[in-house]
Tab-separated table of C-alpha atoms in Angstrom:
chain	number	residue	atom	x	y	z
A	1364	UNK	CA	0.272	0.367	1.866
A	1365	UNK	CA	0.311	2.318	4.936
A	1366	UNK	CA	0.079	4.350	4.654
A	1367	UNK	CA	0.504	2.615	5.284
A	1368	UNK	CA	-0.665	2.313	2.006
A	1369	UNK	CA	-1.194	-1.183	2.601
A	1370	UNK	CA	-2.304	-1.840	6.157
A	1371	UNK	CA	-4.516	-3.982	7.643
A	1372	UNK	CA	-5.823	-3.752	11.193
A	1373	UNK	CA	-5.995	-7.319	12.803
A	1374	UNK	CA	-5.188	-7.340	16.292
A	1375	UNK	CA	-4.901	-4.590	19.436
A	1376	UNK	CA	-3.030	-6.583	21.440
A	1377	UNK	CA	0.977	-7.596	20.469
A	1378	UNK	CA	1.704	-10.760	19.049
A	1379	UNK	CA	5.104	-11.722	20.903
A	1380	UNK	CA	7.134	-14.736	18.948
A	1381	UNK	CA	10.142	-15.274	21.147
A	1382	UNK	CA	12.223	-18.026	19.725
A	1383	UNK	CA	14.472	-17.531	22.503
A	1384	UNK	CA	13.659	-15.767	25.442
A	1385	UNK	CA	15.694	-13.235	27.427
A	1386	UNK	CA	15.298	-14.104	31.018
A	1387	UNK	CA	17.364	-13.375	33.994
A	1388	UNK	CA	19.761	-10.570	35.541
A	1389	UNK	CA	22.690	-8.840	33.908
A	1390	UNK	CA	20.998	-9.005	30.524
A	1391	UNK	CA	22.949	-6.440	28.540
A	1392	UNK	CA	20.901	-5.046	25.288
A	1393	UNK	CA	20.544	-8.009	23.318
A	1394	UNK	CA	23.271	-10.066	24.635
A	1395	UNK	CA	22.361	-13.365	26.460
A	1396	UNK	CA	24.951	-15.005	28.822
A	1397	UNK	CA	26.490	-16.668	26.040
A	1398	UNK	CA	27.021	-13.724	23.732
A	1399	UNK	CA	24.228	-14.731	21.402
A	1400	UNK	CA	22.649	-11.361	19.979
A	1401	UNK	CA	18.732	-11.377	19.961
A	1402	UNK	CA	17.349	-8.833	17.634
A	1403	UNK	CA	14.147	-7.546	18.638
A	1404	UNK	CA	11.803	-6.824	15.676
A	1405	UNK	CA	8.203	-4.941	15.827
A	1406	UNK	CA	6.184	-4.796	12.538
A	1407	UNK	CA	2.497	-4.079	11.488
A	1408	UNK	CA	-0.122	-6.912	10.654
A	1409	UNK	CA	-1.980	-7.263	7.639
A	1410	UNK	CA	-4.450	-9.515	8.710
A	1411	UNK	CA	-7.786	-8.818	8.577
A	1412	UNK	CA	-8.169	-11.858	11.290
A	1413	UNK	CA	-6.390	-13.988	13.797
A	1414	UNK	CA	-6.401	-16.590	11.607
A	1415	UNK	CA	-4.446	-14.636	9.216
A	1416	UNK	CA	-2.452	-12.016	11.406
A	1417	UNK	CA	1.192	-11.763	9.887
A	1418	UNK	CA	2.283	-13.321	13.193
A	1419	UNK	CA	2.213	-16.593	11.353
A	1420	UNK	CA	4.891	-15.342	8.766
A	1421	UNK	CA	6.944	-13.572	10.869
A	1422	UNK	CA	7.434	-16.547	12.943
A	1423	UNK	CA	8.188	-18.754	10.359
A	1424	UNK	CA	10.653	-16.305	8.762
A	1425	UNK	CA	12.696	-15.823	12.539
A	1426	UNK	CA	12.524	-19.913	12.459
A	1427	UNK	CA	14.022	-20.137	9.515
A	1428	UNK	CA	17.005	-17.459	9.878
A	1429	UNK	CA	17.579	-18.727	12.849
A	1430	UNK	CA	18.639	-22.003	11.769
A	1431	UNK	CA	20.942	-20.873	9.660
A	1432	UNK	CA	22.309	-18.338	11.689
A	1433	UNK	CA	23.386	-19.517	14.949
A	1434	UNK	CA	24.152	-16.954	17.605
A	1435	UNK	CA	21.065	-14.868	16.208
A	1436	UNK	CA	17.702	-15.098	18.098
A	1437	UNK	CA	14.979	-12.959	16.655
A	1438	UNK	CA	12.157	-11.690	19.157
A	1439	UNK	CA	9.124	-10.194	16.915
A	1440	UNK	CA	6.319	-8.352	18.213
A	1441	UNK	CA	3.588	-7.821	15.802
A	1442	UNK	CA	0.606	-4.728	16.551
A	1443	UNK	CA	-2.182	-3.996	14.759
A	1444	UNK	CA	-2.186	-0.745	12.141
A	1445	UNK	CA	-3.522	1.457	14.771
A	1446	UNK	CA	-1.015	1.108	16.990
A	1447	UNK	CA	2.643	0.092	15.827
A	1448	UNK	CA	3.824	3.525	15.053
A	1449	UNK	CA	2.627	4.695	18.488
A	1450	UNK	CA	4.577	1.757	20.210
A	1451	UNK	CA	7.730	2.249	18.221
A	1452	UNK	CA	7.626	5.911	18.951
A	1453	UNK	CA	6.992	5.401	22.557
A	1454	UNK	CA	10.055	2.675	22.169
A	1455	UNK	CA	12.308	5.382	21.145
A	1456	UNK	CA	11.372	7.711	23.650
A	1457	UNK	CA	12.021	5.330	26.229
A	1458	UNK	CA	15.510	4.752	24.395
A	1459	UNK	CA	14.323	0.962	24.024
A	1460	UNK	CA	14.112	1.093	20.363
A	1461	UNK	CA	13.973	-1.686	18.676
A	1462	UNK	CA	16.158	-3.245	16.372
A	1463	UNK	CA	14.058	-3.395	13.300
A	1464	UNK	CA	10.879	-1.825	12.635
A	1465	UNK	CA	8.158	-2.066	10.019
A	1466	UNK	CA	6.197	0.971	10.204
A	1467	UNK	CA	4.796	4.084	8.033
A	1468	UNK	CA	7.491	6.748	8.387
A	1469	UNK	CA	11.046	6.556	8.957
A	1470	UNK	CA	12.177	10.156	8.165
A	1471	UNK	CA	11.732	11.952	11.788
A	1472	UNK	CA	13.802	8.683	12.918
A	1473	UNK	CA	16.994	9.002	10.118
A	1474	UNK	CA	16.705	13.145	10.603
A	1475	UNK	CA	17.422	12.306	14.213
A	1476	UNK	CA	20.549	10.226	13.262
A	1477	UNK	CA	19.059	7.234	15.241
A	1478	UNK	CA	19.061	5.145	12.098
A	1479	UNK	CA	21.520	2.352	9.880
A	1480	UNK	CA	21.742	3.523	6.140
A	1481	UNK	CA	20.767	0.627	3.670
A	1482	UNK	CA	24.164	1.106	2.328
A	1483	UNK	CA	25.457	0.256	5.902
A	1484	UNK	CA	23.127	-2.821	5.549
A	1485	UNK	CA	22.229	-4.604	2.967
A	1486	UNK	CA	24.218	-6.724	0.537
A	1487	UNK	CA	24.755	-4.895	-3.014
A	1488	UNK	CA	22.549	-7.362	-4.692
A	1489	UNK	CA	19.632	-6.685	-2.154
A	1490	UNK	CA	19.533	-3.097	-2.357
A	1491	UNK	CA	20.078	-2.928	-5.560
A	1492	UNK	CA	16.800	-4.895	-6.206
A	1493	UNK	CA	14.599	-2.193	-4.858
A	1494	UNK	CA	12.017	-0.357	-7.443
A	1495	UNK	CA	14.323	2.635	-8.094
A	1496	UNK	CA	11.023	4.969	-7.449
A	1497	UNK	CA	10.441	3.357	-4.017
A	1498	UNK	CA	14.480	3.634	-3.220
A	1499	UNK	CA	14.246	6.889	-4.323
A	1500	UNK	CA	10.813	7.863	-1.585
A	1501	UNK	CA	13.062	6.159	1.017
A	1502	UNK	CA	16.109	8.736	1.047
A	1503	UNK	CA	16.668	11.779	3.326
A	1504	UNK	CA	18.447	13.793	1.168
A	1505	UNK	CA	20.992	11.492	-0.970
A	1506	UNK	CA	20.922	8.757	1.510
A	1507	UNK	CA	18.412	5.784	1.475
A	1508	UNK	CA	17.288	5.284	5.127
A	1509	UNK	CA	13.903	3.989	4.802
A	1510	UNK	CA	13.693	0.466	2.905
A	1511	UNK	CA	10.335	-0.543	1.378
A	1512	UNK	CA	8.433	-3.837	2.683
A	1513	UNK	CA	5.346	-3.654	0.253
A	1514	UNK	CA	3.453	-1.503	-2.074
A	1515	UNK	CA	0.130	-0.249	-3.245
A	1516	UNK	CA	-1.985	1.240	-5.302
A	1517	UNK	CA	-5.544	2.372	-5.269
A	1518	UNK	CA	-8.782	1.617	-7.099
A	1519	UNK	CA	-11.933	2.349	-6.642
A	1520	UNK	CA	-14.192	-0.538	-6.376
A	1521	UNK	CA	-17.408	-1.678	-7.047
A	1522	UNK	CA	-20.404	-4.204	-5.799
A	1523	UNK	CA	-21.650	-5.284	-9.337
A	1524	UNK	CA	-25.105	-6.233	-7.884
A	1525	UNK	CA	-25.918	-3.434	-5.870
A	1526	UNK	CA	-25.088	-1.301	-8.672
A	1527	UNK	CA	-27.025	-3.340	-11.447
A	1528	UNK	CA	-29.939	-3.957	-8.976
A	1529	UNK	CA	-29.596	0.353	-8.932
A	1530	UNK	CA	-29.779	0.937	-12.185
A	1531	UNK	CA	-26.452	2.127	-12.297
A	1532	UNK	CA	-25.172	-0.607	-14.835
A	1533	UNK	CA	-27.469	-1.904	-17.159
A	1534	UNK	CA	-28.520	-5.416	-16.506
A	1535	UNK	CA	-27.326	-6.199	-20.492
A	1536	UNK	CA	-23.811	-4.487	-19.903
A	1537	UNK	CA	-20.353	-6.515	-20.542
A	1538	UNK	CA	-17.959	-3.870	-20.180
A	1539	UNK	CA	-18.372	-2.638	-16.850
A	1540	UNK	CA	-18.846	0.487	-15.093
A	1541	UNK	CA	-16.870	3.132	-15.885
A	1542	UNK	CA	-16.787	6.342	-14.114
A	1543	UNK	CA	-14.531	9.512	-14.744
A	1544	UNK	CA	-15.589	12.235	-13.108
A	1545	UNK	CA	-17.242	13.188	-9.448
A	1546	UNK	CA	-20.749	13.496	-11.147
A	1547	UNK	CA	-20.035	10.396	-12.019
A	1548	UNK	CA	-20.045	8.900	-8.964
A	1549	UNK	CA	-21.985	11.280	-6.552
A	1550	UNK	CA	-24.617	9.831	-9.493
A	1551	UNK	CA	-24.263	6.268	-8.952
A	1552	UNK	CA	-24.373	6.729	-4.773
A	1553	UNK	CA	-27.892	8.460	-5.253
A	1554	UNK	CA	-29.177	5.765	-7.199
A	1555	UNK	CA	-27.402	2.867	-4.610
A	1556	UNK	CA	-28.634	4.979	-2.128
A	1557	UNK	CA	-32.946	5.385	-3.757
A	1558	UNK	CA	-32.391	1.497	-4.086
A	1559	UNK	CA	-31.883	1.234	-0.199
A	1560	UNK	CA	-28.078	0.354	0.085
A	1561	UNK	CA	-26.702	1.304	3.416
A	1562	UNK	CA	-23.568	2.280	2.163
A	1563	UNK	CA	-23.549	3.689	-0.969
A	1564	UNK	CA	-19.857	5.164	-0.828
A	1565	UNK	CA	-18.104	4.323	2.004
A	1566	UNK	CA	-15.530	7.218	3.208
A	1567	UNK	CA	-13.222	6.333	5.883
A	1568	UNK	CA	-11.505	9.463	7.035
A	1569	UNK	CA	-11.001	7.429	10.986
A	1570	UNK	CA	-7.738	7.365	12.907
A	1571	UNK	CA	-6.209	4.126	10.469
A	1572	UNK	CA	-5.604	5.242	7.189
A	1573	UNK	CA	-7.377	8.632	7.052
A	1574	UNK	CA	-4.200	9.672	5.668
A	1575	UNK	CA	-4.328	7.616	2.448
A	1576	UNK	CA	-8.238	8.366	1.573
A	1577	UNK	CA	-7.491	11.798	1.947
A	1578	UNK	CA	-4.401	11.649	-0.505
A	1579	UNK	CA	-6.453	9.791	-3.134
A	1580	UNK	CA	-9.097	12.384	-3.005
A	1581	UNK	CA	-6.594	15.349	-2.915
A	1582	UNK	CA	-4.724	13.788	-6.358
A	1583	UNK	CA	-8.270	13.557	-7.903
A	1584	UNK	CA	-9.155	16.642	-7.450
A	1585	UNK	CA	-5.530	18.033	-8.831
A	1586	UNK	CA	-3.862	18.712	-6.124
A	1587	UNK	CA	-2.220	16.543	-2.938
A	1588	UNK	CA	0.178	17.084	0.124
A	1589	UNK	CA	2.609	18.743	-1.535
A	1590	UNK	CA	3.571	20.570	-5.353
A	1591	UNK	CA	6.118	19.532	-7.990
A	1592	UNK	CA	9.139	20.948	-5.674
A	1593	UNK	CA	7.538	19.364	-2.203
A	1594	UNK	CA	6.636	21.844	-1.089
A	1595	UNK	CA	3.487	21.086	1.378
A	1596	UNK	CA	-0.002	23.022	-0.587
A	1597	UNK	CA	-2.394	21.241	1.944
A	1598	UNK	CA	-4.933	24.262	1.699
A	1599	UNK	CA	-4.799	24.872	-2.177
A	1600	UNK	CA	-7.284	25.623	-3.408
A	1601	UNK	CA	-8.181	22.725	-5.294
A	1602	UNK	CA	-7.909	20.769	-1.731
A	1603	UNK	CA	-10.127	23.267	-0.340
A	1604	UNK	CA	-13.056	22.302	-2.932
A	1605	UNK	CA	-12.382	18.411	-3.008
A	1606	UNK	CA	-13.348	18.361	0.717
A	1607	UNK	CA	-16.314	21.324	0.168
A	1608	UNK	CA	-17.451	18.261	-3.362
A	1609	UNK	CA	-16.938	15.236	0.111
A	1610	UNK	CA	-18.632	17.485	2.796
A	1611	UNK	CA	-21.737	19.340	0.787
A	1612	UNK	CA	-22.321	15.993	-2.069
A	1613	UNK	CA	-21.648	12.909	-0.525
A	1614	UNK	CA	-21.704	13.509	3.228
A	1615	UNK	CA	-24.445	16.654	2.805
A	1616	UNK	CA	-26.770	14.154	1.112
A	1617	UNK	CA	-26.522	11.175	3.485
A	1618	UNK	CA	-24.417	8.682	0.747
A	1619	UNK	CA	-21.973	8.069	2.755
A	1620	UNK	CA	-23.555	5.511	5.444
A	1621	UNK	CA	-24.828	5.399	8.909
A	1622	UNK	CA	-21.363	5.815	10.252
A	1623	UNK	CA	-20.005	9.567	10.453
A	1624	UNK	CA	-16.337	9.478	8.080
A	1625	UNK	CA	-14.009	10.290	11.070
A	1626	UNK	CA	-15.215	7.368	12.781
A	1627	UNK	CA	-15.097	5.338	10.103
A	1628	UNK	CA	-11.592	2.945	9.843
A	1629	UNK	CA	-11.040	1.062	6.748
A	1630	UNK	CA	-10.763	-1.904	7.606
A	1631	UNK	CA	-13.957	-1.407	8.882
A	1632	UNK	CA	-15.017	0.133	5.467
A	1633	UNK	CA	-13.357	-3.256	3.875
A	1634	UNK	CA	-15.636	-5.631	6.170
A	1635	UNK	CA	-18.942	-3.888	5.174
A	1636	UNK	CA	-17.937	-4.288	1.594
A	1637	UNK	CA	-17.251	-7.402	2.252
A	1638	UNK	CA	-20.692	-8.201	3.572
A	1639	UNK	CA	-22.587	-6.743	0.416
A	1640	UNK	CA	-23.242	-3.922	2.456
A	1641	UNK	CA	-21.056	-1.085	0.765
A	1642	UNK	CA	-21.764	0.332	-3.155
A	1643	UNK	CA	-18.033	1.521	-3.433
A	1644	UNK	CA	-15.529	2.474	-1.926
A	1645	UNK	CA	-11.564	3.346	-2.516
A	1646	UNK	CA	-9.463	-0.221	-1.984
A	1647	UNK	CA	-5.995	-1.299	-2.274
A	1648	UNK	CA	-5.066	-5.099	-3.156
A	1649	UNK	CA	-6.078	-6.623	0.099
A	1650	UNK	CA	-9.535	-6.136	-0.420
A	1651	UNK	CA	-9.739	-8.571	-3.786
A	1652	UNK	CA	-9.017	-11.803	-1.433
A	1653	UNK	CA	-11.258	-9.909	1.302
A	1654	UNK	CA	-13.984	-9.532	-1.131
A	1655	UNK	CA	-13.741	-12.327	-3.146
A	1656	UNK	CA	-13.473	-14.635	-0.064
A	1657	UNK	CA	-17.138	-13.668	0.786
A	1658	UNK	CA	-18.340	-14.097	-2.323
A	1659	UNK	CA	-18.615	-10.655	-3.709
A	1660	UNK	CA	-18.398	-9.747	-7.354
A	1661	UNK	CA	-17.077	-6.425	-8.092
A	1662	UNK	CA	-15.157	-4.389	-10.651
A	1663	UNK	CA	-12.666	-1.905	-10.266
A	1664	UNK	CA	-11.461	0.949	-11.826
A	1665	UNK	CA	-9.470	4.326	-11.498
A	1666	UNK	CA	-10.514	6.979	-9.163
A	1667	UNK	CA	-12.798	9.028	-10.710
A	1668	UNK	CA	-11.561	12.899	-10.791
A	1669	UNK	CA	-13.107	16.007	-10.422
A	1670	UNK	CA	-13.459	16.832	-13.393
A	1671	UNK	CA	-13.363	13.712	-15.849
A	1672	UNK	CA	-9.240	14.133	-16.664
A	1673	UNK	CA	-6.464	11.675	-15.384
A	1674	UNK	CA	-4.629	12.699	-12.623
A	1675	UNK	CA	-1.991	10.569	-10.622
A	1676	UNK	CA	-2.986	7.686	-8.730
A	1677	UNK	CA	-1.877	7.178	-4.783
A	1678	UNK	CA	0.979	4.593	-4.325
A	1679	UNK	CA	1.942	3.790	-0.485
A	1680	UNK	CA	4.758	1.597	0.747
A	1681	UNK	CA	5.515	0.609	4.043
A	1682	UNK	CA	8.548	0.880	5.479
A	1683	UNK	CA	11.486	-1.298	7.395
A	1684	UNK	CA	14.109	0.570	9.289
A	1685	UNK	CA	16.890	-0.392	11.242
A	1686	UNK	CA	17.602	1.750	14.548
A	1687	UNK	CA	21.293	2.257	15.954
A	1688	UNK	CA	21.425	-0.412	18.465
A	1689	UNK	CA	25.163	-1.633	17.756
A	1690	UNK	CA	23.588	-4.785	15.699
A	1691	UNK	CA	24.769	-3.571	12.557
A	1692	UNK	CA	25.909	-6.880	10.901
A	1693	UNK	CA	23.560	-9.265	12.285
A	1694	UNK	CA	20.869	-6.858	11.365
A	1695	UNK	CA	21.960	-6.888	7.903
A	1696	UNK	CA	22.256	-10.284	7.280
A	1697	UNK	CA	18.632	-10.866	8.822
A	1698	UNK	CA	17.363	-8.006	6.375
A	1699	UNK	CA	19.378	-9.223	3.236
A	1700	UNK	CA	17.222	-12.661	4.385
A	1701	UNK	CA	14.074	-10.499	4.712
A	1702	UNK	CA	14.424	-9.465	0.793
A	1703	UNK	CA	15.538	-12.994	-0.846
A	1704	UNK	CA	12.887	-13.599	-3.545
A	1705	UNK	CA	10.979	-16.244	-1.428
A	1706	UNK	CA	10.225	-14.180	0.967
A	1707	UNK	CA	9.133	-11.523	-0.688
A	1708	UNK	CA	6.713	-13.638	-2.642
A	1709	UNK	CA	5.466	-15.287	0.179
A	1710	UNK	CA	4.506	-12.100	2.199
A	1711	UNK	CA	3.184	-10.063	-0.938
A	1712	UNK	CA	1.626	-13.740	-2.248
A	1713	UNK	CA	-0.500	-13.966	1.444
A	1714	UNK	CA	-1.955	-10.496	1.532
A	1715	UNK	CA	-2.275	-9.136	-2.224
A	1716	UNK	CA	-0.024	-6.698	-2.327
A	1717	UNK	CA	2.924	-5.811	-4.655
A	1718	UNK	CA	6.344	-6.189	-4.476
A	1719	UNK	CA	8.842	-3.656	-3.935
A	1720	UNK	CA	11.710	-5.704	-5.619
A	1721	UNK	CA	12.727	-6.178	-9.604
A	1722	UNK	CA	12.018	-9.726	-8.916
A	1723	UNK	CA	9.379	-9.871	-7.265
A	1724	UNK	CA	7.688	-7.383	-10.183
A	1725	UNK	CA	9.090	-9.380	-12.891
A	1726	UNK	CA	7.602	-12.676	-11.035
A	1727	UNK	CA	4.186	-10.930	-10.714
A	1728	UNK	CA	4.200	-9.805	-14.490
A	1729	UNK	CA	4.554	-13.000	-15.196
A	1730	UNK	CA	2.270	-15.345	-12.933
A	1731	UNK	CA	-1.257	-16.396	-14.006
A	1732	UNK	CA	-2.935	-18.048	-11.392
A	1733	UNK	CA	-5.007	-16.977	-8.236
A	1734	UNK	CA	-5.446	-13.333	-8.125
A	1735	UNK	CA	-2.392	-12.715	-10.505
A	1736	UNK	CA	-4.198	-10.738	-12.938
A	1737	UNK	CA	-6.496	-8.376	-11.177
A	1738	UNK	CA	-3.516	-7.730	-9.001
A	1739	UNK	CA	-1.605	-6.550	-12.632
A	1740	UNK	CA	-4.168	-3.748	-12.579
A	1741	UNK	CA	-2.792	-2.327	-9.693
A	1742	UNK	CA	0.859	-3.550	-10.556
A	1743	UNK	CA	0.817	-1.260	-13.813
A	1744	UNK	CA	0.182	1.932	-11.937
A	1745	UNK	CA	3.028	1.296	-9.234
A	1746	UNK	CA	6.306	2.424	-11.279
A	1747	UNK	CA	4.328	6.424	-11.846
A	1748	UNK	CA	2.364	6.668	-8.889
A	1749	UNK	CA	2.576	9.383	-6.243
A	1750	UNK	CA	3.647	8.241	-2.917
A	1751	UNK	CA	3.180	9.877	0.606
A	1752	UNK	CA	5.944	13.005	1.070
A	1753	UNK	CA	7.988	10.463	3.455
A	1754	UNK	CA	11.574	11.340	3.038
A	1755	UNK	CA	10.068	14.861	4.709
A	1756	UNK	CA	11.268	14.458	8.211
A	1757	UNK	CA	7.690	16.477	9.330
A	1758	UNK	CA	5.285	13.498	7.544
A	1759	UNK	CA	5.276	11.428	10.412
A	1760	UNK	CA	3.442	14.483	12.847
A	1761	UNK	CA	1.337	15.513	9.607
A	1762	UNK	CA	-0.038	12.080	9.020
A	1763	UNK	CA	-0.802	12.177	12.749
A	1764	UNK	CA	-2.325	15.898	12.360
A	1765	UNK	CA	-4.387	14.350	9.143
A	1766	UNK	CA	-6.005	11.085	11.146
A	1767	UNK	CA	-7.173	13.419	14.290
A	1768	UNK	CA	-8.512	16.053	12.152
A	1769	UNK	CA	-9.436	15.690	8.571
A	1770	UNK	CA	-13.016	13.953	9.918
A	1771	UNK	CA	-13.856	17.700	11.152
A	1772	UNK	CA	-13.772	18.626	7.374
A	1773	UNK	CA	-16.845	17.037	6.078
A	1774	UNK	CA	-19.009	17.146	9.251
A	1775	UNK	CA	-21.835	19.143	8.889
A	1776	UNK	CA	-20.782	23.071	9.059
A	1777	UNK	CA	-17.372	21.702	8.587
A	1778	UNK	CA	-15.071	24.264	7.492
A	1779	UNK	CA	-12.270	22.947	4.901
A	1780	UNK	CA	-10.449	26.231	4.781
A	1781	UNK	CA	-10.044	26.821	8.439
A	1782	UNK	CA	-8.865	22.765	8.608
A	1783	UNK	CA	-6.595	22.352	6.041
A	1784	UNK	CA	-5.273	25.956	6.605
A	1785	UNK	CA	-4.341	24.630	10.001
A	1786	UNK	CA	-2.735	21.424	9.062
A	1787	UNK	CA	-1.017	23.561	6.315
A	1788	UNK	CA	0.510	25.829	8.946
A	1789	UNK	CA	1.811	23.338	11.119
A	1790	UNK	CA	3.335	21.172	8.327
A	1791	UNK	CA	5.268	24.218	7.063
A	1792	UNK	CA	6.514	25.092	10.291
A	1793	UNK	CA	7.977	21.255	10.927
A	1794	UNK	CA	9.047	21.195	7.824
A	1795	UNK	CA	11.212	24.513	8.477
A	1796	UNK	CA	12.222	23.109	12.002
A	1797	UNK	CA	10.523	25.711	14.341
């Protein structure tokens, strides 16, 4: 969820599973001495520890193919969130990209013509499977580049103690919390916050997903990276006063924690809540096993707006993309293995996130086990949500622009205006190609 929006930092350092090593001279790119093709893969982890880092899957997946696909070797290197679209990009500018990637963006990549259609790809059954709204936010143009790996959406959630303890719900209440607008909530953080909770709404606008909070706060307040014809409205107006409501109400008054927002990453946000230390704070899917794990009751429920009304939720999906590296059929057989319905269910089943297939929705309609059906909560907003602009070839430098300066906003004598007008500028000048 990555972003991208679904992304978990675990580790700094890359996770290297080799199940056959390429040694010696007169390697040619991906070709061993015997003409065996080794195709080398780099994707994100979604751990929120070693001891579940997505090295473990990804290990056991290149096992697998590999046994029934002789001739194939499959070399994965797995980075934490922070880093992996830095390394691939670096990768590509060394013109040592890698065969397969699961990242955040793929449109600068396909607008450079460095990338494999799906249709060049994938089996008609496999990419036929795809959500059609998540096929659809993976096309440049008419032509599906970017294939989702998993989805998102957003919730806000809640530490039911703190909150009763606060006052906020009353001890003899059944149904919940339920917020709707930003009084709402910049109520309940005063209370959490009289009551002595460190935290009382934890906003991470830091370098790992500062993209995503800032999209869920944009949509709530009316607006979001773009209008109905995509066009980028970064510095609307309503953006302008969602980040004045963040900077003068909730940062202004101390409720949002010790740690200043831009320094704050979310996974970072995740472990505090985690700890009972955090009142609320925005949260995808990974945070119910997170949470839960440690012990923590909470609720959740839809981002509260600006002013009481519904207003889109954020969806994210990660992305896999296959670069140009004259692999084209082994590629596609190891993706069309990537998307059989095991797999799938296995990755999304591990870290709490939702499917990106028919299948894999229809299975998670109907499971009812485990975390099945707080997980439906978030399943029922994926087919209308609003996803990052990501078929715009200009996202990937915009997210970047976002994460190193978005924090500015809602610093003291932070000026939203002058920040977003920036961003705005530069976006619209990608996006035009100057």
């Amino acid at each position: 969820m990555k972003g991208r929006y679904l992304s978990l930092a675990a580790t700094g350092a890359a996770l290297c599973l080799t199940a056959v090593t390429l040694t010696g001279c007169g390697t040619v790119q991906g070709l061993t001495g015997n003409n065996e093709v080794t195709l080398r893969v780099v994707a994100a982890d979604y751990g929120d520890n070693p001891q579940n880092s997505s090295t473990t899957y990804w290990k056991d997946l290149a096992s697998s193919f590999e046994k029934t696909h002789p001739g194939v070797n499959v070399e994965v290197s797995v980075y934490s969130w922070t880093e992996v679209d830095a390394k691939v990009a670096e990768m590509v500018k060394a013109h040592k990209a890698p065969d397969i990637a699961q990242i955040g963006a793929y449109a600068d990549y396909a607008g450079a013509g460095k990338l494999y259609s799906a249709e060049e790809l994938l089996s008609v059954q496999t990419e036929a499977d795809f959500l059609a709204p998540l096929a659809d936010a993976g096309k440049v143009g008419q032509t599906q580049y970017g294939m989702p790996f998993v989805a998102s959406t957003r919730l806000l959630f809640y530490n039911e103690k703190l909150l009763t303890d606060a006052g906020v719900i009353p001890k003899d209440t059944k149904g919940g919390w339920q917020p709707k607008s930003w009084a709402d909530l910049e109520a309940a953080a005063k209370k959490l916050k009289a009551a002595g909770v460190q935290t009382p709404f934890a906003l991470p606008l830091g370098r790992e997903e500062a993209q995503a909070e800032t999209m869920m706060w944009m949509l709530a307040g009316g607006s979001g990276y773009t209008d109905n014809e995509d066009s980028y409205e970064i510095d609307s107006p309503e953006n302008v006063k969602t980040f004045e409501f963040l900077r003068d109400k909730m940062v202004g008054q101390g409720l949002t924690g010790p740690v200043e927002p831009g320094k704050l990453d979310r996974q970072a946000a995740f472990d505090g809540f985690a700890r009972g230390e955090v009142g609320m704070l925005n949260g995808h899917p990974t945070l119910l096993k997170q949470a839960g794990g440690k012990g923590i009751k909470f609720g959740m429920v839809p981002m509260p707006t600006a002013d009481g009304t519904d207003h889109p939720t954020m969806g994210v999906a990660d992305w896999v993309m296959a670069f140009k590296n004259g692999h084209k059929t082994e590629t596609g057989k190891f993706l069309d293995y990537l998307y059989e319905a095991k797999n799938v269910t296995a990755f999304t089943g591990k870290y709490d996130l939702l499917p990106v297939t028919t299948s894999g929705y229809r299975a998670m309609e109907a499971a009812t086990g485990g975390s099945a059906p707080q997980l439906k909560t978030f399943l029922t907003a994926l087919p209308t949500a609003r996803l990052y602009p990501v078929g715009k070839k200009s996202w990937a430098g915009v997210s970047e622009d976002v994460k190193q300066n978005i924090g500015k906003v809602v610093q003291p004598g932070g000026r939203p205006e002058k920040v977003l007008g920036d961003i705005a500028l530069a976006a619209r000048k990608a996006d035009a190609g100057r």
